[in-house]
Amino acid sequence: MPTAIDKTTHRKSFSNQAGFTTSQMLITIALVTIVSGFALFAIDSARASVRLTGSTRELATYLEKARSNAIRRNATSVVTIATQNSYTVTMDFDGDGTIESRTINLQNGVTFPAGLVGVSATFDWRGRVPGQIAFTLNGENGSSSIHLSGAGDVTIGETDIFQDNAIGDITLNSSPSTVVYGSPPASPVEGTEPSPSPTTDPGASPSPSPGSDPSPSPEAEPSPTPVTDPSPSPGASPGASPGASPAGDPTPPVCVLSAPSTLSLPKNSSPKTFAVVTITNANATVITASRSGDISSVTPTSTTVSGNGTISYTIVYANGTNKAGTVSVSSPCGSQTIAITFN
């Protein structure tokens, strides 16, 4: 039978087995909620980054395919930015000789800048484009870029970009030498036959006939002097080569500046960067830019270009609709005024 001391000890053991209090439960739930929120935010950010990377690599892959297709067909292939959410690829997709156009949509949350809409990369039969182009893709948490050089090389990111103006100008020799070193081989005069070899008549008997003089007759003696003069004909004189010299000095093509006449940008997006001015065949050419209207600034105001290239301009303007301005680009290659509206 338990004693009084045993009963007291038994009651104390039950009182020491209390559970969590309400405040402890609330703190635990709050911590779980905070940690779960950070985890969900990290997952959403990672998914947005994956969508941006996937769209960038897909566009770079189609640029490579269009270039290879143009070289294989000895024709042209085109990749065009159709809208801020899609682009079109025109080439022979299935190799049946028929040109097709397909529209490729960017993944959710990935867009092109408004200034890139309408920009095309046209690959010729050598896989080249008229000038280098920079494609920019904007995502929810950042942006990525693809660089296409004039030679058709595709680079993802801002590192290891090959600039066309890194190639120096080629200096052509406008007055090549016409001197030919060494003597040309002697050629027989037209209408003559080569001299026969100094051998006796094959029809003659190898043994002398009785009573004949064993010495050969003077008429049968071969002529030691060949008929053809071994000296080269005057017509083969090196002085006859000037006709192969180039006619006139080669003149490099004049540089050309091209840009759209109008451009529509979204409101409330200042500052805005767009790449629309293209230069071809430039040689240390200075390009200047000015602004007017509701545009408060434009950069860069001066750029030096050699070879081919695309210039990107950043403008700052006031937010809101019913606003407009212009960006004027001037150079020895030509001038262009771009009328810009904000919608």
Tab-separated table of C-alpha atoms in Angstrom:
chain	number	residue	atom	x	y	z
A	1	MET	CA	0.000	0.000	0.000
A	2	PRO	CA	1.564	3.401	-1.083
A	3	THR	CA	2.483	5.787	1.608
A	4	ALA	CA	1.761	9.533	1.751
A	5	ILE	CA	5.256	10.310	0.497
A	6	ASP	CA	4.741	8.145	-2.592
A	7	LYS	CA	1.456	9.934	-3.426
A	8	THR	CA	3.104	13.386	-3.237
A	9	THR	CA	5.940	12.323	-5.531
A	10	HIS	CA	3.451	10.907	-8.030
A	11	ARG	CA	1.492	14.194	-8.213
A	12	LYS	CA	4.690	16.234	-8.778
A	13	SER	CA	5.731	14.027	-11.726
A	14	PHE	CA	2.408	14.713	-13.434
A	15	SER	CA	2.691	18.473	-12.890
A	16	ASN	CA	6.166	18.528	-14.545
A	17	GLN	CA	4.765	17.092	-17.832
A	18	ALA	CA	3.128	20.366	-19.061
A	19	GLY	CA	3.040	21.062	-22.944
A	20	PHE	CA	3.810	24.202	-25.045
A	21	THR	CA	2.272	27.465	-23.991
A	22	THR	CA	0.204	29.634	-26.353
A	23	SER	CA	2.979	32.238	-26.710
A	24	GLN	CA	5.495	29.558	-27.653
A	25	MET	CA	3.148	28.217	-30.319
A	26	LEU	CA	2.591	31.712	-31.776
A	27	ILE	CA	6.335	32.408	-31.940
A	28	THR	CA	6.948	29.078	-33.668
A	29	ILE	CA	4.217	29.735	-36.257
A	30	ALA	CA	5.570	33.241	-36.917
A	31	LEU	CA	9.086	31.909	-37.507
A	32	VAL	CA	7.801	29.213	-39.880
A	33	THR	CA	5.808	31.837	-41.811
A	34	ILE	CA	8.815	34.160	-42.181
A	35	VAL	CA	11.125	31.373	-43.334
A	36	SER	CA	8.485	30.118	-45.795
A	37	GLY	CA	8.056	33.645	-47.199
A	38	PHE	CA	11.792	33.995	-47.834
A	39	ALA	CA	11.850	30.575	-49.466
A	40	LEU	CA	8.931	31.434	-51.773
A	41	PHE	CA	10.570	34.745	-52.729
A	42	ALA	CA	13.834	32.964	-53.540
A	43	ILE	CA	11.973	30.388	-55.625
A	44	ASP	CA	10.120	33.086	-57.608
A	45	SER	CA	13.369	34.972	-58.212
A	46	ALA	CA	15.116	31.795	-59.371
A	47	ARG	CA	12.265	30.937	-61.732
A	48	ALA	CA	12.357	34.452	-63.254
A	49	SER	CA	16.113	34.134	-63.748
A	50	VAL	CA	15.666	30.730	-65.414
A	51	ARG	CA	13.036	32.150	-67.798
A	52	LEU	CA	15.318	35.054	-68.764
A	53	THR	CA	18.298	32.737	-69.319
A	54	GLY	CA	16.177	30.306	-71.353
A	55	SER	CA	14.811	33.038	-73.658
A	56	THR	CA	18.304	34.487	-74.146
A	57	ARG	CA	19.846	31.145	-75.086
A	58	GLU	CA	16.918	30.308	-77.369
A	59	LEU	CA	17.351	33.576	-79.325
A	60	ALA	CA	21.117	32.996	-79.584
A	61	THR	CA	20.455	29.475	-80.887
A	62	TYR	CA	18.090	30.755	-83.597
A	63	LEU	CA	20.671	33.369	-84.640
A	64	GLU	CA	23.268	30.604	-85.055
A	65	LYS	CA	20.786	28.437	-86.982
A	66	ALA	CA	19.866	31.298	-89.329
A	67	ARG	CA	23.543	31.998	-90.023
A	68	SER	CA	24.322	28.333	-90.776
A	69	ASN	CA	21.208	28.039	-92.941
A	70	ALA	CA	22.210	31.075	-95.023
A	71	ILE	CA	25.686	29.639	-95.635
A	72	ARG	CA	24.325	26.185	-96.507
A	73	ARG	CA	21.730	27.524	-98.982
A	74	ASN	CA	24.033	30.227	-100.405
A	75	ALA	CA	21.182	32.685	-99.770
A	76	THR	CA	19.857	34.905	-96.978
A	77	SER	CA	18.185	34.206	-93.614
A	78	VAL	CA	16.542	36.846	-91.417
A	79	VAL	CA	15.805	37.191	-87.678
A	80	THR	CA	13.512	40.162	-86.878
A	81	ILE	CA	12.268	41.553	-83.546
A	82	ALA	CA	8.519	41.612	-84.270
A	83	THR	CA	7.134	42.836	-80.925
A	84	GLN	CA	8.379	43.331	-77.384
A	85	ASN	CA	7.359	39.731	-76.661
A	86	SER	CA	8.266	37.857	-79.879
A	87	TYR	CA	10.577	37.620	-82.892
A	88	THR	CA	10.350	35.968	-86.320
A	89	VAL	CA	12.871	33.653	-87.990
A	90	THR	CA	12.812	33.309	-91.795
A	91	MET	CA	14.836	30.412	-93.219
A	92	ASP	CA	14.556	26.845	-94.559
A	93	PHE	CA	13.675	25.006	-91.341
A	94	ASP	CA	13.221	21.451	-92.692
A	95	GLY	CA	15.754	21.484	-95.547
A	96	ASP	CA	13.184	21.047	-98.356
A	97	GLY	CA	14.251	24.224	-100.185
A	98	THR	CA	11.183	26.224	-99.101
A	99	ILE	CA	11.639	29.383	-97.040
A	100	GLU	CA	9.394	29.588	-93.972
A	101	SER	CA	8.758	32.212	-91.295
A	102	ARG	CA	8.102	31.206	-87.705
A	103	THR	CA	7.227	33.446	-84.766
A	104	ILE	CA	8.972	32.639	-81.481
A	105	ASN	CA	7.451	33.991	-78.254
A	106	LEU	CA	9.553	34.952	-75.260
A	107	GLN	CA	8.814	33.298	-71.926
A	108	ASN	CA	6.555	34.961	-69.357
A	109	GLY	CA	8.056	38.063	-67.803
A	110	VAL	CA	10.737	38.491	-70.533
A	111	THR	CA	10.494	41.390	-73.023
A	112	PHE	CA	12.549	43.289	-75.603
A	113	PRO	CA	13.132	47.046	-75.186
A	114	ALA	CA	10.762	49.138	-77.301
A	115	GLY	CA	13.705	50.528	-79.269
A	116	LEU	CA	14.598	47.073	-80.608
A	117	VAL	CA	11.211	46.416	-82.227
A	118	GLY	CA	11.750	46.240	-85.990
A	119	VAL	CA	15.505	45.586	-85.811
A	120	SER	CA	16.554	42.752	-88.166
A	121	ALA	CA	19.634	40.592	-88.537
A	122	THR	CA	19.954	39.617	-92.219
A	123	PHE	CA	22.626	36.966	-92.836
A	124	ASP	CA	24.062	36.846	-96.372
A	125	TRP	CA	25.505	33.820	-98.178
A	126	ARG	CA	28.746	34.208	-96.206
A	127	GLY	CA	26.952	34.282	-92.836
A	128	ARG	CA	27.609	37.988	-92.324
A	129	VAL	CA	25.317	40.891	-91.351
A	130	PRO	CA	25.625	44.532	-92.512
A	131	GLY	CA	26.722	45.729	-89.056
A	132	GLN	CA	27.061	44.591	-85.450
A	133	ILE	CA	23.804	44.442	-83.442
A	134	ALA	CA	23.199	44.309	-79.674
A	135	PHE	CA	20.038	42.502	-78.511
A	136	THR	CA	18.780	43.193	-74.957
A	137	LEU	CA	16.217	41.087	-73.062
A	138	ASN	CA	14.616	42.426	-69.874
A	139	GLY	CA	13.412	40.104	-67.114
A	140	GLU	CA	11.656	40.585	-63.805
A	141	ASN	CA	14.885	40.765	-61.817
A	142	GLY	CA	17.436	41.944	-64.382
A	143	SER	CA	18.426	41.850	-68.041
A	144	SER	CA	20.714	39.953	-70.410
A	145	SER	CA	22.311	40.772	-73.750
A	146	ILE	CA	23.346	39.074	-76.982
A	147	HIS	CA	25.976	40.618	-79.254
A	148	LEU	CA	26.037	39.840	-82.984
A	149	SER	CA	29.168	40.990	-84.805
A	150	GLY	CA	29.337	41.927	-88.470
A	151	ALA	CA	31.064	38.600	-89.150
A	152	GLY	CA	28.040	36.750	-87.707
A	153	ASP	CA	29.628	35.734	-84.369
A	154	VAL	CA	27.086	35.414	-81.527
A	155	THR	CA	28.167	36.231	-77.944
A	156	ILE	CA	25.983	36.026	-74.817
A	157	GLY	CA	26.754	38.519	-72.051
A	158	GLU	CA	28.998	41.555	-71.863
A	159	THR	CA	32.355	39.717	-71.747
A	160	ASP	CA	34.518	38.580	-74.662
A	161	ILE	CA	32.580	40.717	-77.160
A	162	PHE	CA	34.345	41.079	-80.506
A	163	GLN	CA	33.916	44.652	-81.757
A	164	ASP	CA	33.999	45.172	-85.519
A	165	ASN	CA	35.906	48.432	-85.114
A	166	ALA	CA	38.745	46.427	-83.498
A	167	ILE	CA	39.772	45.393	-87.023
A	168	GLY	CA	42.129	47.928	-88.518
A	169	ASP	CA	41.601	49.407	-91.952
A	170	ILE	CA	43.296	47.565	-94.813
A	171	THR	CA	45.676	49.699	-96.864
A	172	LEU	CA	45.551	48.711	-100.523
A	173	ASN	CA	48.558	49.159	-102.825
A	174	SER	CA	47.245	51.430	-105.533
A	175	SER	CA	50.404	51.125	-107.696
A	176	PRO	CA	51.600	47.510	-107.721
A	177	SER	CA	54.935	46.685	-109.321
A	178	THR	CA	54.864	45.256	-112.849
A	179	VAL	CA	58.385	43.819	-112.769
A	180	VAL	CA	58.533	40.053	-113.339
A	181	TYR	CA	61.603	38.387	-111.917
A	182	GLY	CA	63.204	35.401	-113.716
A	183	SER	CA	63.111	34.410	-117.382
A	184	PRO	CA	60.009	32.752	-118.760
A	185	PRO	CA	60.486	29.346	-120.402
A	186	ALA	CA	61.188	29.437	-124.108
A	187	SER	CA	58.184	28.703	-126.241
A	188	PRO	CA	58.361	27.570	-129.868
A	189	VAL	CA	57.301	30.017	-132.549
A	190	GLU	CA	53.792	29.333	-133.742
A	191	GLY	CA	53.736	27.471	-137.044
A	192	THR	CA	57.090	25.740	-136.607
A	193	GLU	CA	57.753	22.180	-135.611
A	194	PRO	CA	60.355	21.067	-133.079
A	195	SER	CA	63.712	20.069	-134.490
A	196	PRO	CA	64.104	16.313	-134.992
A	197	SER	CA	66.512	14.496	-132.735
A	198	PRO	CA	69.985	13.852	-134.239
A	199	THR	CA	69.412	10.202	-135.102
A	200	THR	CA	69.819	8.385	-138.368
A	201	ASP	CA	66.942	7.356	-140.548
A	202	PRO	CA	65.208	4.414	-138.836
A	203	GLY	CA	64.514	2.914	-142.262
A	204	ALA	CA	68.197	2.608	-143.107
A	205	SER	CA	69.844	-0.762	-142.872
A	206	PRO	CA	72.042	-1.151	-139.789
A	207	SER	CA	74.829	-2.719	-141.847
A	208	PRO	CA	76.424	-0.920	-144.803
A	209	SER	CA	75.754	-2.409	-148.184
A	210	PRO	CA	78.700	-3.890	-150.114
A	211	GLY	CA	80.739	-1.342	-151.969
A	212	SER	CA	79.264	1.598	-150.134
A	213	ASP	CA	81.320	4.033	-148.147
A	214	PRO	CA	81.075	3.105	-144.460
A	215	SER	CA	81.105	6.752	-143.533
A	216	PRO	CA	77.667	8.370	-143.467
A	217	SER	CA	76.797	10.648	-146.298
A	218	PRO	CA	76.781	14.382	-145.632
A	219	GLU	CA	73.073	14.516	-146.468
A	220	ALA	CA	72.254	12.038	-143.668
A	221	GLU	CA	74.138	14.056	-141.076
A	222	PRO	CA	71.668	15.671	-138.671
A	223	SER	CA	71.734	19.401	-138.467
A	224	PRO	CA	73.431	20.450	-135.226
A	225	THR	CA	71.522	23.715	-135.146
A	226	PRO	CA	67.853	23.499	-134.077
A	227	VAL	CA	65.361	25.322	-136.192
A	228	THR	CA	63.760	27.104	-133.235
A	229	ASP	CA	65.621	30.027	-131.719
A	230	PRO	CA	66.194	29.175	-128.015
A	231	SER	CA	65.917	32.811	-127.054
A	232	PRO	CA	62.449	33.780	-125.774
A	233	SER	CA	60.112	35.423	-128.190
A	234	PRO	CA	59.851	39.204	-127.794
A	235	GLY	CA	56.092	38.720	-127.305
A	236	ALA	CA	56.859	36.984	-123.961
A	237	SER	CA	58.800	39.982	-122.663
A	238	PRO	CA	57.969	40.970	-119.092
A	239	GLY	CA	57.016	44.330	-120.464
A	240	ALA	CA	53.719	42.806	-121.677
A	241	SER	CA	52.332	42.409	-118.127
A	242	PRO	CA	51.134	45.968	-117.379
A	243	GLY	CA	47.763	45.061	-118.858
A	244	ALA	CA	47.060	42.968	-115.728
A	245	SER	CA	47.450	45.942	-113.382
A	246	PRO	CA	44.258	47.217	-111.743
A	247	ALA	CA	42.471	49.952	-113.638
A	248	GLY	CA	42.481	53.019	-111.401
A	249	ASP	CA	42.947	53.345	-107.674
A	250	PRO	CA	40.494	51.300	-105.571
A	251	THR	CA	38.194	53.615	-103.660
A	252	PRO	CA	36.558	52.321	-100.463
A	253	PRO	CA	32.781	52.761	-100.278
A	254	VAL	CA	31.475	55.884	-98.584
A	255	CYS	CA	30.160	55.413	-95.048
A	256	VAL	CA	26.401	55.350	-94.528
A	257	LEU	CA	24.311	56.366	-91.492
A	258	SER	CA	20.814	54.918	-91.120
A	259	ALA	CA	18.119	55.253	-88.444
A	260	PRO	CA	14.304	55.162	-88.274
A	261	SER	CA	12.498	58.455	-88.772
A	262	THR	CA	10.039	57.839	-85.925
A	263	LEU	CA	10.169	55.972	-82.625
A	264	SER	CA	7.515	55.369	-79.948
A	265	LEU	CA	8.632	54.808	-76.351
A	266	PRO	CA	6.542	53.879	-73.297
A	267	LYS	CA	5.712	56.594	-70.835
A	268	ASN	CA	7.062	56.513	-67.275
A	269	SER	CA	10.190	54.614	-68.431
A	270	SER	CA	12.802	57.361	-68.197
A	271	PRO	CA	15.716	56.904	-68.653
A	272	LYS	CA	15.390	54.768	-71.805
A	273	THR	CA	18.127	53.165	-73.922
A	274	PHE	CA	17.576	52.274	-77.558
A	275	ALA	CA	19.925	51.085	-80.347
A	276	VAL	CA	18.640	52.348	-83.678
A	277	VAL	CA	21.489	54.231	-85.372
A	278	THR	CA	23.600	52.000	-87.647
A	279	ILE	CA	26.925	53.019	-89.247
A	280	THR	CA	28.597	51.125	-92.117
A	281	ASN	CA	32.029	51.619	-93.744
A	282	ALA	CA	33.050	54.335	-91.265
A	283	ASN	CA	36.684	55.370	-90.826
A	284	ALA	CA	37.288	57.172	-87.513
A	285	THR	CA	34.011	59.021	-88.083
A	286	VAL	CA	32.657	61.325	-85.347
A	287	ILE	CA	28.898	60.987	-84.727
A	288	THR	CA	27.201	63.752	-82.701
A	289	ALA	CA	23.717	63.731	-81.169
A	290	SER	CA	21.417	66.539	-79.969
A	291	ARG	CA	17.891	66.636	-78.529
A	292	SER	CA	14.798	68.845	-78.449
A	293	GLY	CA	11.248	68.933	-77.092
A	294	ASP	CA	10.417	67.067	-73.888
A	295	ILE	CA	13.730	65.174	-73.952
A	296	SER	CA	15.950	66.646	-71.237
A	297	SER	CA	19.198	64.837	-72.135
A	298	VAL	CA	20.731	62.385	-74.618
A	299	THR	CA	23.956	60.400	-74.201
A	300	PRO	CA	26.447	59.918	-75.704
A	301	THR	CA	26.580	63.297	-77.420
A	302	SER	CA	29.672	62.317	-79.428
A	303	THR	CA	30.887	58.897	-80.624
A	304	THR	CA	33.784	57.866	-82.891
A	305	VAL	CA	33.105	54.821	-85.098
A	306	SER	CA	35.430	52.841	-87.387
A	307	GLY	CA	34.064	50.092	-89.607
A	308	ASN	CA	30.487	49.003	-88.958
A	309	GLY	CA	28.513	49.401	-85.742
A	310	THR	CA	25.305	50.214	-83.927
A	311	ILE	CA	25.154	53.156	-81.514
A	312	SER	CA	22.909	52.966	-78.428
A	313	TYR	CA	21.522	56.231	-77.054
A	314	THR	CA	20.048	56.842	-73.586
A	315	ILE	CA	17.499	59.638	-73.247
A	316	VAL	CA	15.856	61.175	-70.174
A	317	TYR	CA	12.358	62.597	-70.446
A	318	ALA	CA	9.482	63.606	-68.188
A	319	ASN	CA	6.897	60.968	-67.331
A	320	GLY	CA	3.407	61.206	-68.779
A	321	THR	CA	1.578	61.089	-72.089
A	322	ASN	CA	1.114	63.737	-74.801
A	323	LYS	CA	4.839	64.414	-74.822
A	324	ALA	CA	7.256	64.328	-77.733
A	325	GLY	CA	10.774	65.236	-78.734
A	326	THR	CA	13.487	64.607	-81.291
A	327	VAL	CA	17.015	63.192	-81.360
A	328	SER	CA	19.167	64.497	-84.215
A	329	VAL	CA	22.250	62.522	-85.261
A	330	SER	CA	24.860	64.196	-87.506
A	331	SER	CA	28.024	62.911	-89.156
A	332	PRO	CA	30.003	63.131	-92.408
A	333	CYS	CA	28.120	59.941	-93.374
A	334	GLY	CA	24.807	61.792	-93.267
A	335	SER	CA	22.272	63.143	-90.789
A	336	GLN	CA	19.012	61.766	-89.395
A	337	THR	CA	16.343	63.214	-87.102
A	338	ILE	CA	14.328	60.714	-85.078
A	339	ALA	CA	10.883	61.930	-83.980
A	340	ILE	CA	10.067	60.315	-80.601
A	341	THR	CA	6.640	60.125	-78.980
A	342	PHE	CA	5.773	58.743	-75.524
A	343	ASN	CA	2.645	56.615	-75.087
